PDB file of C-alpha atoms in Angstrom:
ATOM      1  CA  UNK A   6      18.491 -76.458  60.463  1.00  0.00           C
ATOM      2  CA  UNK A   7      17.587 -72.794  60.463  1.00  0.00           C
ATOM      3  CA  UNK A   8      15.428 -72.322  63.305  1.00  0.00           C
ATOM      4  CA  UNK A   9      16.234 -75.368  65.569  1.00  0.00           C
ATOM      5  CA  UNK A  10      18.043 -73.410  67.849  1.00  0.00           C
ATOM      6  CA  UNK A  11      16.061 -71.035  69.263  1.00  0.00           C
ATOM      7  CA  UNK A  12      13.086 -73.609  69.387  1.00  0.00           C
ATOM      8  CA  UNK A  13      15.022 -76.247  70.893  1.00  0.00           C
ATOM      9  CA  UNK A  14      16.692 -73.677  73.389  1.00  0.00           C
ATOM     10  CA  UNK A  15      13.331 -73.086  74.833  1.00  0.00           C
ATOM     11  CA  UNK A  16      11.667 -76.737  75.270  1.00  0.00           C
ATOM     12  CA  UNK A  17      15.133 -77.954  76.918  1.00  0.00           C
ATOM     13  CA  UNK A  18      14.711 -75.169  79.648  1.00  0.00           C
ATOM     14  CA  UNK A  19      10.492 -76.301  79.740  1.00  0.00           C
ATOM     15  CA  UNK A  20      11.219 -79.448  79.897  1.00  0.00           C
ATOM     16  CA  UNK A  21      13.886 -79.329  82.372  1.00  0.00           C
ATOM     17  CA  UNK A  22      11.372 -77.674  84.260  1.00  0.00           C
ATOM     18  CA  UNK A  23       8.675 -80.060  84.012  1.00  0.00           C
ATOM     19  CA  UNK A  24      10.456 -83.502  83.877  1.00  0.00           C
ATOM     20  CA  UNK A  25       9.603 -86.256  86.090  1.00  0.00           C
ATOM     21  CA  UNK A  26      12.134 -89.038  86.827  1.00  0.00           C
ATOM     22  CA  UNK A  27       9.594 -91.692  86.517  1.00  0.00           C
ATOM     23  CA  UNK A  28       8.124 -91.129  83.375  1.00  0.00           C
ATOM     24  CA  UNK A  29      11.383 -90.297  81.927  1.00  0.00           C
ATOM     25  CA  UNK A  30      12.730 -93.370  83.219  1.00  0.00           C
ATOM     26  CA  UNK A  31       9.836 -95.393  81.656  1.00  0.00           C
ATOM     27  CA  UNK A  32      10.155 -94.009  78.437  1.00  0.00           C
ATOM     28  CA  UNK A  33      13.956 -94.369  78.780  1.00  0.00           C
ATOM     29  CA  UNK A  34      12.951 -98.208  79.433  1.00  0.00           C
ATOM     30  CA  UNK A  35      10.749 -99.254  76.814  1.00  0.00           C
ATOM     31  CA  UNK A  36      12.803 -97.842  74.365  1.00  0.00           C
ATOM     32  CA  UNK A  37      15.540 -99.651  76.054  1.00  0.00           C
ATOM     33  CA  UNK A  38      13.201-102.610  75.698  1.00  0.00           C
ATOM     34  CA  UNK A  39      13.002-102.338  71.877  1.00  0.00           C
ATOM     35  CA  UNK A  40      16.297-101.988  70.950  1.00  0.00           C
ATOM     36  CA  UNK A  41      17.235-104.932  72.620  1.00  0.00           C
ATOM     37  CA  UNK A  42      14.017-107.178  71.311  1.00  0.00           C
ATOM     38  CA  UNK A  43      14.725-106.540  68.034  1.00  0.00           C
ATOM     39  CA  UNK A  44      18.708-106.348  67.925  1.00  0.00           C
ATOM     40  CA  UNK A  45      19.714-108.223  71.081  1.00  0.00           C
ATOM     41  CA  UNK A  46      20.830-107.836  74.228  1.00  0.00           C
ATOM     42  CA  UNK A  47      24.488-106.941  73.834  1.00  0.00           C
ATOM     43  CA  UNK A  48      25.140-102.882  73.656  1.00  0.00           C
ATOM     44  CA  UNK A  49      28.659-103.266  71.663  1.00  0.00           C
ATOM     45  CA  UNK A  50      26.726-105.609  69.406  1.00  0.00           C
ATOM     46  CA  UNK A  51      23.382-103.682  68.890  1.00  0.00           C
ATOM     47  CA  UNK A  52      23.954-100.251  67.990  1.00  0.00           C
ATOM     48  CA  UNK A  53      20.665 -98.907  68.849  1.00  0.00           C
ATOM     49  CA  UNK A  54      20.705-100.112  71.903  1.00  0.00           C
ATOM     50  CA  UNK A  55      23.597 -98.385  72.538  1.00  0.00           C
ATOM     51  CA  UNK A  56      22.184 -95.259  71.525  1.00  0.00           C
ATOM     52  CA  UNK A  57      18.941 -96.325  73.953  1.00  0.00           C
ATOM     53  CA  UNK A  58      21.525 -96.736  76.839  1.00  0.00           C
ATOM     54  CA  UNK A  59      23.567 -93.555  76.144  1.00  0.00           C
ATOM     55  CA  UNK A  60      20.463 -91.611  76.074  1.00  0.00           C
ATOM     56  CA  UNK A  61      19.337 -92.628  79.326  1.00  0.00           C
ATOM     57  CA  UNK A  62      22.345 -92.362  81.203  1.00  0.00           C
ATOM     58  CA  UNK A  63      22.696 -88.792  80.117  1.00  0.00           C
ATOM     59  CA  UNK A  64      19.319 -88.393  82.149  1.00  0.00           C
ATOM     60  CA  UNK A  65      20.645 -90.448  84.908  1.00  0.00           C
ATOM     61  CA  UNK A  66      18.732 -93.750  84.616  1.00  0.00           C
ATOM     62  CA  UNK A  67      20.292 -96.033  86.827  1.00  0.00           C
ATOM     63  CA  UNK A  68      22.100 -99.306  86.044  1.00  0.00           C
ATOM     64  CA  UNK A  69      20.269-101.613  87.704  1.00  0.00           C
ATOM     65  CA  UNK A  70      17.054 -99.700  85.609  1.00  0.00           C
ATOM     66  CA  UNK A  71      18.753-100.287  82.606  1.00  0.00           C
ATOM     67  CA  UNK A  72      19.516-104.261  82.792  1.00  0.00           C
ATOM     68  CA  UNK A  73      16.273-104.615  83.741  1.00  0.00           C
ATOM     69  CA  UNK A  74      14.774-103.558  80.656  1.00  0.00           C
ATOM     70  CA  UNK A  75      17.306-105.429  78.873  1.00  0.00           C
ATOM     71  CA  UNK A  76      16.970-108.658  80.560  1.00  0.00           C
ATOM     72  CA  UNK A  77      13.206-108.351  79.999  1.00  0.00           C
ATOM     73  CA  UNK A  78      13.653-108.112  76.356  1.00  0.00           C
ATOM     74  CA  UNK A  79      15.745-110.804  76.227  1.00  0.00           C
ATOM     75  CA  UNK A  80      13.415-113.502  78.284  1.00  0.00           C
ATOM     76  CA  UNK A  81      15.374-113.617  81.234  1.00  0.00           C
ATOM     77  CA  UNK A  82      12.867-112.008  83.000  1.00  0.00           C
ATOM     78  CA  UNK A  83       8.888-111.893  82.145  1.00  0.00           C
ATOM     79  CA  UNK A  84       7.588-108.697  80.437  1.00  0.00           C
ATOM     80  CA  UNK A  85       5.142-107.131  78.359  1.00  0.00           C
ATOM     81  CA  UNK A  86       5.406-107.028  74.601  1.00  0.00           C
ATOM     82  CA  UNK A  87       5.466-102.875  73.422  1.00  0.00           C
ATOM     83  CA  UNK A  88       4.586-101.988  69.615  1.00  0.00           C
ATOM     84  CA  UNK A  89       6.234 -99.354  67.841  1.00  0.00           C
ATOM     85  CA  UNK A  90       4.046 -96.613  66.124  1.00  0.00           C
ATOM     86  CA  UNK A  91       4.088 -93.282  64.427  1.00  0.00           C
ATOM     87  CA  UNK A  92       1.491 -90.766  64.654  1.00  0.00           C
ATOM     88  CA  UNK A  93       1.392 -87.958  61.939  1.00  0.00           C
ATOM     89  CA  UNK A  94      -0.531 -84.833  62.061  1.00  0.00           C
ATOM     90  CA  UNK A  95      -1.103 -81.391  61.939  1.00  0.00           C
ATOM     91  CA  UNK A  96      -1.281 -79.197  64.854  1.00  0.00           C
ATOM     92  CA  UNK A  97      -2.971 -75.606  65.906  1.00  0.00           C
ATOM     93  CA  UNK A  98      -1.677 -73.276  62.864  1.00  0.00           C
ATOM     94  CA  UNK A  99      -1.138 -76.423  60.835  1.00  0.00           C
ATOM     95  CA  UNK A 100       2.043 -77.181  62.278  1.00  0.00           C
ATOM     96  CA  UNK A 101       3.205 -80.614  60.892  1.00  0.00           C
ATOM     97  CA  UNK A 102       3.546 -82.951  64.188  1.00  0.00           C
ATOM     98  CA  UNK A 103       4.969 -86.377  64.205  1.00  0.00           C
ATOM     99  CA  UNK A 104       4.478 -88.797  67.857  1.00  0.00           C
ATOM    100  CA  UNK A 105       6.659 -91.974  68.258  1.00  0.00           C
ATOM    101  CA  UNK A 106       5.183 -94.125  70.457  1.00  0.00           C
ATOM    102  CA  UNK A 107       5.858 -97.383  72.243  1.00  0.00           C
ATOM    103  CA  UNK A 108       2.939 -99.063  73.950  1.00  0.00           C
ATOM    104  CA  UNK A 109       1.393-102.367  74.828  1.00  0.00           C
ATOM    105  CA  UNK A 110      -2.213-101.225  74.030  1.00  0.00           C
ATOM    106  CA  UNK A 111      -2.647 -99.889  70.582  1.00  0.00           C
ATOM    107  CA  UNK A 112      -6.384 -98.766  70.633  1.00  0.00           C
ATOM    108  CA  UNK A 113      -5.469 -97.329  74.469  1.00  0.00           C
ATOM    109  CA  UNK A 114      -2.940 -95.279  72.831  1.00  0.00           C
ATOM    110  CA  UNK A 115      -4.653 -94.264  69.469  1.00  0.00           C
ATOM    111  CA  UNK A 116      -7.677 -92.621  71.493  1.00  0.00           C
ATOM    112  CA  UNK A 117      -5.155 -90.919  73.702  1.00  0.00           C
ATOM    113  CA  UNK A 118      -3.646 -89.456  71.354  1.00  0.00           C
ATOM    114  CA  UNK A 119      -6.105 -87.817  69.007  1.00  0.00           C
ATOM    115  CA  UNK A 120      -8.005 -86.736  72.350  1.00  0.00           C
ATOM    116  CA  UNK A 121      -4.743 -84.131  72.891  1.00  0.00           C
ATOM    117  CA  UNK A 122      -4.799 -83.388  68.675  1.00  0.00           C
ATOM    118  CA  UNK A 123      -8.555 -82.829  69.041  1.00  0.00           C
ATOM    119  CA  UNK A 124      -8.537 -81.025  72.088  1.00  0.00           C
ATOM    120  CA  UNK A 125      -5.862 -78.351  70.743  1.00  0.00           C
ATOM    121  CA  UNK A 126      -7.493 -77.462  67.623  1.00  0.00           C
ATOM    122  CA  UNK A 127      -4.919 -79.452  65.578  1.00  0.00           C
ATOM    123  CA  UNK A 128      -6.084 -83.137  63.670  1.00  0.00           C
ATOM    124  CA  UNK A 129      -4.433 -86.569  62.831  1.00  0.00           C
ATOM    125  CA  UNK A 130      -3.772 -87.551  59.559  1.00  0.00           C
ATOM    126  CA  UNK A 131      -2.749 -90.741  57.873  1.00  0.00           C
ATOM    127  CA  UNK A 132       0.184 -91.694  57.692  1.00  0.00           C
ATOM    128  CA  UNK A 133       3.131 -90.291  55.269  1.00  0.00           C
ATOM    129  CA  UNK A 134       1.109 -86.634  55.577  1.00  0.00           C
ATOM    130  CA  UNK A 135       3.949 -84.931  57.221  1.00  0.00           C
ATOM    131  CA  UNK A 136       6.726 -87.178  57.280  1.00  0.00           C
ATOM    132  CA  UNK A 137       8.232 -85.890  54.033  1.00  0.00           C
ATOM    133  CA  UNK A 138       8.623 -82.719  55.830  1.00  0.00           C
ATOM    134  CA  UNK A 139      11.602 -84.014  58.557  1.00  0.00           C
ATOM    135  CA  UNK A 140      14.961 -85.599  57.561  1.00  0.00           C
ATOM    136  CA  UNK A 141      16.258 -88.085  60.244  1.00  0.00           C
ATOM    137  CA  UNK A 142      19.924 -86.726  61.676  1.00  0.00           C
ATOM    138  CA  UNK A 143      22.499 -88.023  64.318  1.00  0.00           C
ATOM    139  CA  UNK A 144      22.784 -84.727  66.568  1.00  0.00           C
ATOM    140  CA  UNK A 145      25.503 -83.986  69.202  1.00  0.00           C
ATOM    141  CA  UNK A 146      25.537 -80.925  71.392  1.00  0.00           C
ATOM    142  CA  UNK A 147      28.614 -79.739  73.332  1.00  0.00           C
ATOM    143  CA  UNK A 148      28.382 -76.677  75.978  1.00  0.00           C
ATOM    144  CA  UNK A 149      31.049 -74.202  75.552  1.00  0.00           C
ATOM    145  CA  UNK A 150      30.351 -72.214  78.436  1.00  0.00           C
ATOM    146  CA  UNK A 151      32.150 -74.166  81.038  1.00  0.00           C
ATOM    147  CA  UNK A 152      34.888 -75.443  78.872  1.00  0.00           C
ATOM    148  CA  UNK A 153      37.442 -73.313  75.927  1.00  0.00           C
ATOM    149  CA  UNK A 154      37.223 -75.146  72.664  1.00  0.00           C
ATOM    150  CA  UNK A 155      38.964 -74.092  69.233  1.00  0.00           C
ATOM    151  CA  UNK A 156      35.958 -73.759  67.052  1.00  0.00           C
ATOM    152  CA  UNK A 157      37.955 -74.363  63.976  1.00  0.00           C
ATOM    153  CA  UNK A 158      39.979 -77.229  65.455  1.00  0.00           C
ATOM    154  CA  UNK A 159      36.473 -78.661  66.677  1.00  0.00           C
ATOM    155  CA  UNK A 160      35.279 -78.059  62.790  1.00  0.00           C
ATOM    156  CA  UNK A 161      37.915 -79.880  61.891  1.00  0.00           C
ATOM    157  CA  UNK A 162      37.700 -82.313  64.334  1.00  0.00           C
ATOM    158  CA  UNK A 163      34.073 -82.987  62.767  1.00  0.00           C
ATOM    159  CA  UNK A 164      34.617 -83.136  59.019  1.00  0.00           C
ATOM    160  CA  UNK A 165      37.209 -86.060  59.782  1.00  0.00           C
ATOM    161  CA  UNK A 166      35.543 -87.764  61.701  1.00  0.00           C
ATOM    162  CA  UNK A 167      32.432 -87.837  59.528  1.00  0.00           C
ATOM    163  CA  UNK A 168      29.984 -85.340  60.306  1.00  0.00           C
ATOM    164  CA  UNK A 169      28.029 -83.119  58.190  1.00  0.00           C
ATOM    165  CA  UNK A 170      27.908 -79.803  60.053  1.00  0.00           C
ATOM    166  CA  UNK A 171      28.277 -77.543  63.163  1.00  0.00           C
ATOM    167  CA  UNK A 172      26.771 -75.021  64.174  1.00  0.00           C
ATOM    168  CA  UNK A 173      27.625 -72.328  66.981  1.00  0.00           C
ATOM    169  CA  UNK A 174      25.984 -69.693  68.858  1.00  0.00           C
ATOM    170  CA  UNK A 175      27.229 -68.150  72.171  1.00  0.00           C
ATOM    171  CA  UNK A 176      26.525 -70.735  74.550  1.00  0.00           C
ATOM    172  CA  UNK A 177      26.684 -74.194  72.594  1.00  0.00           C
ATOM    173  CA  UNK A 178      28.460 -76.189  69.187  1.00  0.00           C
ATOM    174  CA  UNK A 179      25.674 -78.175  67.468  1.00  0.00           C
ATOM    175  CA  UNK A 180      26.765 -80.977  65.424  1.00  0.00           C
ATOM    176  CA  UNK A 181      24.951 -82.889  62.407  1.00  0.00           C
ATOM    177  CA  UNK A 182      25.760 -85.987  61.001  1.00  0.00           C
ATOM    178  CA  UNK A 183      23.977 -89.021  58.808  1.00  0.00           C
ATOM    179  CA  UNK A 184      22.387 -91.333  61.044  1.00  0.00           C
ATOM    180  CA  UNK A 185      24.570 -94.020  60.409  1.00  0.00           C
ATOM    181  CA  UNK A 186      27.631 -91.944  61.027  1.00  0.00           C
ATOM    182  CA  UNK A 187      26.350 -90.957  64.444  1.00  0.00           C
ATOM    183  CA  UNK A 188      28.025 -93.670  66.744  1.00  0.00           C
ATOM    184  CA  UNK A 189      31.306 -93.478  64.414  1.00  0.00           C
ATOM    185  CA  UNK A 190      31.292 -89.367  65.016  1.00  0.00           C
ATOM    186  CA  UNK A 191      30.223 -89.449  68.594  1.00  0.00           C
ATOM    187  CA  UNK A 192      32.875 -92.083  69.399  1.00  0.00           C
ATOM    188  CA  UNK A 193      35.870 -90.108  67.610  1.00  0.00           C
ATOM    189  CA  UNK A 194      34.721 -87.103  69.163  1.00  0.00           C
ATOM    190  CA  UNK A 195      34.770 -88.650  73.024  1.00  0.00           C
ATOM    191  CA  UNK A 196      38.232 -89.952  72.497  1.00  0.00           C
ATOM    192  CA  UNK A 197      39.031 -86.285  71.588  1.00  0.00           C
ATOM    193  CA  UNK A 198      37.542 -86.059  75.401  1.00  0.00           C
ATOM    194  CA  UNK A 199      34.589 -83.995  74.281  1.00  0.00           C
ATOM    195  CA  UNK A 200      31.621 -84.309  76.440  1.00  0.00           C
ATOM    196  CA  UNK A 201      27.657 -83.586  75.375  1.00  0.00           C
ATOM    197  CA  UNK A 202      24.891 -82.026  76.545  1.00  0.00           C
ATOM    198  CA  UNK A 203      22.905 -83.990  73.985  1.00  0.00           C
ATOM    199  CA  UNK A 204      23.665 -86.814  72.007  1.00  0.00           C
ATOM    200  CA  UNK A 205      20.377 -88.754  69.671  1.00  0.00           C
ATOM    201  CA  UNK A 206      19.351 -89.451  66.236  1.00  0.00           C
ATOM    202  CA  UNK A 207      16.385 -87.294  66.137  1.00  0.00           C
ATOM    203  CA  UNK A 208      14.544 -86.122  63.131  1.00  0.00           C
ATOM    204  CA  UNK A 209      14.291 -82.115  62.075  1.00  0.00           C
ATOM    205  CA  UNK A 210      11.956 -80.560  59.842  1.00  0.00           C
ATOM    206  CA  UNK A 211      12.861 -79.162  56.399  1.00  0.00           C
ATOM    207  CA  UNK A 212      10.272 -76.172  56.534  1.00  0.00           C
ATOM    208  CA  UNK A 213       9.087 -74.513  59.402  1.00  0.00           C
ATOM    209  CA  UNK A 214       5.601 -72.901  59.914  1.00  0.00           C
ATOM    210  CA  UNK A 215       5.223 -69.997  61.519  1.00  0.00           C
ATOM    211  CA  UNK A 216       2.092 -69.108  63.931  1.00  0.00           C
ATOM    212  CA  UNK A 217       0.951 -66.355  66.413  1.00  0.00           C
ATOM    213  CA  UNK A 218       0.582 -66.053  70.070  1.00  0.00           C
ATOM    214  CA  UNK A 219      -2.190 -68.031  70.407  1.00  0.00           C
ATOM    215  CA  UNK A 220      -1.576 -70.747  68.187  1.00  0.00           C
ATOM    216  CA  UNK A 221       1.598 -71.214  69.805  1.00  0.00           C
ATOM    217  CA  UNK A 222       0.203 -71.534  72.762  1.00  0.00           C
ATOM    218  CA  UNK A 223      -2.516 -74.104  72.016  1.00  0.00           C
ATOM    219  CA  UNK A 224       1.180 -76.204  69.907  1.00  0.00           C
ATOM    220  CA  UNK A 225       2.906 -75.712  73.445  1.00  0.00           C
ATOM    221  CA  UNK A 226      -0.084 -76.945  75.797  1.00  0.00           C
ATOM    222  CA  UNK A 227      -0.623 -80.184  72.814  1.00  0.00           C
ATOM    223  CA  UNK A 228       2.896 -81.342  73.505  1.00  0.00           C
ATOM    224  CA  UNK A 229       2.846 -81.212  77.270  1.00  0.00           C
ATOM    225  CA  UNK A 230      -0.338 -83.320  76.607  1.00  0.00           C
ATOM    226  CA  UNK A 231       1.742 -85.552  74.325  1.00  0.00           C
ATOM    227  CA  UNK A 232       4.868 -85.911  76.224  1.00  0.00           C
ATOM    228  CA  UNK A 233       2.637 -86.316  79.554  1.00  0.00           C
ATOM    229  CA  UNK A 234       1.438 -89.551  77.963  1.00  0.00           C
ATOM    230  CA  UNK A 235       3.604 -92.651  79.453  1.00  0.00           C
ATOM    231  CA  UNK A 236       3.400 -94.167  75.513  1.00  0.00           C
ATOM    232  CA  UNK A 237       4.852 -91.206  74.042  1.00  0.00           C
ATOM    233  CA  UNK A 238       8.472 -91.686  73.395  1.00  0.00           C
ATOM    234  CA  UNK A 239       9.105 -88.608  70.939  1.00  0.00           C
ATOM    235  CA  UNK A 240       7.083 -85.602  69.656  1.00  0.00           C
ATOM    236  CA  UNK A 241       8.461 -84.010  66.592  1.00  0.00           C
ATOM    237  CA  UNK A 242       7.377 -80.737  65.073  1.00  0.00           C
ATOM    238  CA  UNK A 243       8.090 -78.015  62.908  1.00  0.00           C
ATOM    239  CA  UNK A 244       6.864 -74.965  64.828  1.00  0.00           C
ATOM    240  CA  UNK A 245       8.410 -71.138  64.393  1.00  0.00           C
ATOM    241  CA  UNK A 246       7.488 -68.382  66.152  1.00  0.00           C
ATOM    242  CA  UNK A 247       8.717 -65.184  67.585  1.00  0.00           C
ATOM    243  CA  UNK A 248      11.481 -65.756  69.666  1.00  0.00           C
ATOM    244  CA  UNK A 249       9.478 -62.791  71.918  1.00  0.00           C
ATOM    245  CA  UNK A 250       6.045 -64.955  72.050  1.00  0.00           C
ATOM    246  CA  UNK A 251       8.070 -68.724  72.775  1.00  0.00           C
ATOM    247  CA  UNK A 252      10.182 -66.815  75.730  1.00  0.00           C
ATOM    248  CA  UNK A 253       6.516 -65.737  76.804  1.00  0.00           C
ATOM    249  CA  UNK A 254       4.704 -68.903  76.730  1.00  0.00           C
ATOM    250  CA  UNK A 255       7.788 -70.848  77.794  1.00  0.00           C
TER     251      UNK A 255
END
């Protein structure tokens, strides 16, 4: 995971920056939407939906939000059918970029999103060209700046409970896990009345590649063009670069 941190440090305090409620909440819905479609409608039941509607109440999505997407994925109300896809390329620098999308117009979508590859020097590819290059992994974040915590009692805490590693720096613990061990760990944990700043199953690359200034900048400005798109759900990457140049640009 060498090299999440710092990355991950930085597009949490650009994004906080730049989020809009809406589109979050849209996002938040659809993917809502598809967890429910495919698993139904019950969260205890349906384990990715659970992990939908945990997700967006830690960006406060309201209630009333959140049964709505459920209900329309069920057929109790009328809604439009989404498709899952994933987008795989290879950014300014050749930074390996993968986009998870949900939308209700493919070809809509597909041009969209090689106009921001194109557009930022960087290219689509078919797909399988970078995937090999991310592992999917539960991850759990807990802020231990406002609260004491026992690092070792927290490690401990972990390996019981099923997780695969933690990590700690001076302002957060980050926890690992297998993807099906997420809920199990994240559940444990909360009874242990731990809170999170983050809690997903996201994927992480395996290599990193590093670029200069100026490819950085053209990787930053493609995925503000990629997250600004309403069918965008999730834009994964492997970018490194000096933590000097990503504090600039951020």
């Amino acid at each position: 995971m060498a090299g999440h941190s710092k990355w991950n440090n930085i597009k949490r305090r650009k994004g906080a920056q730049d989020a809009k409620k809406g589109k979050l909440f849209m996002k938040h819905a659809r993917e809502i939407f598809m967890a429910a479609r495919e698993g139904g409608g019950d969260p205890e039941m349906n384990a990715n939906l659970r992990l939908a509607v945990d997700k967006a109440k830690s960006n406060n999505m309201p209630n009333d939000n959140i049964d709505r997407a459920i209900k329309k994925a069920t057929g109790d109300l009328d809604g439009v059918n989404y498709e899952e896809f994933t987008y795989e390329g290879y950014g300014p620098g050749g930074v390996a970029v993968m986009v998870k999308v949900l939308t209700d117009n493919k070809n809509r979508t597909a041009a969209e999103v090689r106009h921001a590859f194109n557009k930022n020097d960087g290219n689509l590819g078919e797909n399988g060209c970078v995937a090999f290059m991310f592992n999917r992994k539960g991850y759990l974040v807990i802020n231990r700046t406002s609260v004491e915590i026992d690092e070792e009692e927290l490690l401990l805490e972990v390996i019981e409970a099923g997780g695969e590693e933690l990590e700690s720096s001076e302002d957060q613990f980050e926890i690992f896990t297998a993807p099906e061990d997420f809920s199990e760990v994240k559940s444990v944990l909360e009874e242990n009345e731990y809170t999170f700043e983050t809690a997903e199953v996201t994927m992480f690359p395996t290599t990193h590649t590093h670029v200069g200034e100026e490819a950085a900048s053209k990787m930053l400005t493609l995925i503000d063009m990629l997250e600004d798109n309403d069918d965008v759900q999730e834009v994964y990457h492997n970018l490194d670069a000096d933590e000097e140049v990503l504090e600039k640009l951020s």
